[in-house]
Amino acid sequence: MELVKRYIAAVQRELPQAKQQEIGRELKANIMDQIDALTEQKGQLNEDDISTLLVNMGHPRQVAWQFVPPQPLIQTSSMPLYKNTLFMVLGILFLLQTVETTTAWLSSFDMGLIGFLHGLASGFIESACFGFTAITLAFVFTGSTRLDEQASRCNNWQPKDLPKAEPGWQYIDMSDIFTDLATYLFLLLVIWYPLWFIAESQAASSSLLSDNARLILQWASPVIVLGLVNSLWQLRVRIWSKALLIANILLNLTAMLIVLYLANSSPLLGVTPEQWQGVFSHAQVEHSAMVSLFIIALFPAWEVLRDSLRLRKL
Amino acid sequence: MTTAQLDKMRLELRRGVLVLAVLASLKQPHYGYSLRKQLQDGGIDIDEGTLYPLIRRLADQELLDSEWRQAEGRERRYYQLSELGTSLLGQLTDEWQHLNTSLASLLATKTQETP
């Protein structure tokens, strides 16, 4: 009987506390009935017979899971959204940490490459842990609400509400939308750094961009906010329509013009030549930043071209 | 088709029917082991790991009433169809008979058409 006691205790350990006593009691009654039946067939049972009977019952964890199936923390239906949100937020946090650590590295004379990598890794891990926990908790607590919404959406629909079976390009990939969302959020956070960054780091952060560049970017913030709204609109409809394409063209055109204007303004960076001594000259850095901005401008330019061609097909 | 595939399909096929079999068997009160025995005698072999959690689930859904009783020097939990369970069993039985008739007709047609 010692084996039976052990088995029931092992099953109970895998159960929620509220159900341990009740299920343990019932399981014991069922096992004792089986032992009685087996004794009637075979006579006195030894330890091996009982052991075989318990093995046939299944591993205690499996038995416990059959009584109380484990509930996933995140609902399966929410996993794609959860993964995309996680990648987006962790991506933004990594980029922000890169900016912060790079700024600190460039502004410091005694910080070596090892110090830079250590700062980047430790800072990112710290913020990633917070981000991961916050997102997971948000999904856990809003899980049931989202399930209700999905159930309601699945119950109230009409075939005519479905989008037309258009060519493949018309469907907007969720990862593209989240990449755009992440980019816009990252830009907003970098531009408005002084508003939310802690006071002692402000001096260091302000050295990355010049006041002039920061001012231009701050004036460009409404465009970035419109970009965010546009991405959220895409997330809702998930299909390119004429209106959405026109909005995207206008948005990317504006973004391209702002980046080109920024590339032509000088100075771009707030760093002083002394801080860069022994690394690069100030002119070299400014030139590199300008070339980088021209390259960055090619991305919205490409999207303007792509969406214009798509618009003609509709 | 491999044996594993066949086993999986048989399991899926049996899963829904087991509920009906358990509900039908619990018109009379039974405890876990006696229910299993009754099902086995009726030609439905079901392992303990499936049967006992299934009975509890049905009881949680208020389709079964249950009570602990002392019998043969030991306590046992007896289950029996509740009012709700009885009503559901009637509906499920109709559904099963309808399905069975339709399926029998389909299977017969298939057999005749096969050269």
JSON list of C-alpha atoms in Angstrom, two decimals, chain A residues 19 22-23 25-34 36-38 41 56-57 63 66-67 69, chain B residues 31-34 36 47-50 52-57 60 68 72 74-77 79:
[
{"chain": "A", "resi": 19, "resn": "LYS", "atom": "CA", "xyz": [-8.51, 19.90, -5.98]},
{"chain": "A", "resi": 22, "resn": "GLU", "atom": "CA", "xyz": [-10.96, 15.55, -3.58]},
{"chain": "A", "resi": 23, "resn": "ILE", "atom": "CA", "xyz": [-9.16, 13.98, -6.55]},
{"chain": "A", "resi": 25, "resn": "ARG", "atom": "CA", "xyz": [-9.59, 10.63, -2.32]},
{"chain": "A", "resi": 26, "resn": "GLU", "atom": "CA", "xyz": [-11.38, 9.54, -5.46]},
{"chain": "A", "resi": 27, "resn": "LEU", "atom": "CA", "xyz": [-8.24, 8.20, -7.09]},
{"chain": "A", "resi": 28, "resn": "LYS", "atom": "CA", "xyz": [-7.48, 6.16, -3.99]},
{"chain": "A", "resi": 29, "resn": "ALA", "atom": "CA", "xyz": [-10.98, 4.64, -4.03]},
{"chain": "A", "resi": 30, "resn": "ASN", "atom": "CA", "xyz": [-10.59, 3.73, -7.71]},
{"chain": "A", "resi": 31, "resn": "ILE", "atom": "CA", "xyz": [-7.15, 2.18, -7.24]},
{"chain": "A", "resi": 32, "resn": "MET", "atom": "CA", "xyz": [-8.33, 0.17, -4.24]},
{"chain": "A", "resi": 33, "resn": "ASP", "atom": "CA", "xyz": [-11.20, -1.19, -6.36]},
{"chain": "A", "resi": 34, "resn": "GLN", "atom": "CA", "xyz": [-8.76, -2.26, -9.04]},
{"chain": "A", "resi": 36, "resn": "ASP", "atom": "CA", "xyz": [-9.56, -5.78, -5.08]},
{"chain": "A", "resi": 37, "resn": "ALA", "atom": "CA", "xyz": [-10.50, -6.97, -8.57]},
{"chain": "A", "resi": 38, "resn": "LEU", "atom": "CA", "xyz": [-6.95, -8.08, -9.27]},
{"chain": "A", "resi": 41, "resn": "GLN", "atom": "CA", "xyz": [-8.26, -12.93, -10.02]},
{"chain": "A", "resi": 56, "resn": "ASN", "atom": "CA", "xyz": [-0.73, 0.97, -16.32]},
{"chain": "A", "resi": 57, "resn": "MET", "atom": "CA", "xyz": [-2.59, 3.86, -14.68]},
{"chain": "A", "resi": 63, "resn": "VAL", "atom": "CA", "xyz": [-2.95, 11.41, -14.64]},
{"chain": "A", "resi": 66, "resn": "GLN", "atom": "CA", "xyz": [-6.09, 14.38, -17.38]},
{"chain": "A", "resi": 67, "resn": "PHE", "atom": "CA", "xyz": [-8.02, 15.42, -14.29]},
{"chain": "A", "resi": 69, "resn": "PRO", "atom": "CA", "xyz": [-5.70, 19.90, -18.04]},
{"chain": "B", "resi": 31, "resn": "TYR", "atom": "CA", "xyz": [-18.64, 4.11, -8.86]},
{"chain": "B", "resi": 32, "resn": "GLY", "atom": "CA", "xyz": [-15.57, 4.44, -11.07]},
{"chain": "B", "resi": 33, "resn": "TYR", "atom": "CA", "xyz": [-14.49, 0.82, -11.24]},
{"chain": "B", "resi": 34, "resn": "SER", "atom": "CA", "xyz": [-18.01, -0.62, -11.55]},
{"chain": "B", "resi": 36, "resn": "ARG", "atom": "CA", "xyz": [-15.60, 0.71, -16.19]},
{"chain": "B", "resi": 47, "resn": "ASP", "atom": "CA", "xyz": [-8.74, 2.91, -19.71]},
{"chain": "B", "resi": 48, "resn": "GLU", "atom": "CA", "xyz": [-8.89, 4.38, -16.21]},
{"chain": "B", "resi": 49, "resn": "GLY", "atom": "CA", "xyz": [-6.85, 7.42, -17.15]},
{"chain": "B", "resi": 50, "resn": "THR", "atom": "CA", "xyz": [-9.57, 8.45, -19.59]},
{"chain": "B", "resi": 52, "resn": "TYR", "atom": "CA", "xyz": [-12.16, 8.81, -14.28]},
{"chain": "B", "resi": 53, "resn": "PRO", "atom": "CA", "xyz": [-11.34, 12.35, -15.46]},
{"chain": "B", "resi": 54, "resn": "LEU", "atom": "CA", "xyz": [-14.24, 12.12, -17.93]},
{"chain": "B", "resi": 55, "resn": "ILE", "atom": "CA", "xyz": [-16.73, 11.30, -15.16]},
{"chain": "B", "resi": 56, "resn": "ARG", "atom": "CA", "xyz": [-15.44, 14.21, -13.08]},
{"chain": "B", "resi": 57, "resn": "ARG", "atom": "CA", "xyz": [-15.74, 16.56, -16.04]},
{"chain": "B", "resi": 60, "resn": "ASP", "atom": "CA", "xyz": [-18.50, 19.47, -13.05]},
{"chain": "B", "resi": 68, "resn": "TRP", "atom": "CA", "xyz": [-19.71, 9.31, -1.28]},
{"chain": "B", "resi": 72, "resn": "GLU", "atom": "CA", "xyz": [-17.68, -3.23, 1.56]},
{"chain": "B", "resi": 74, "resn": "ARG", "atom": "CA", "xyz": [-14.53, 1.26, 1.97]},
{"chain": "B", "resi": 75, "resn": "GLU", "atom": "CA", "xyz": [-15.77, 4.59, 0.71]},
{"chain": "B", "resi": 76, "resn": "ARG", "atom": "CA", "xyz": [-16.64, 5.02, -2.92]},
{"chain": "B", "resi": 77, "resn": "ARG", "atom": "CA", "xyz": [-17.95, 7.90, -4.94]},
{"chain": "B", "resi": 79, "resn": "TYR", "atom": "CA", "xyz": [-22.25, 8.85, -9.86]}
]
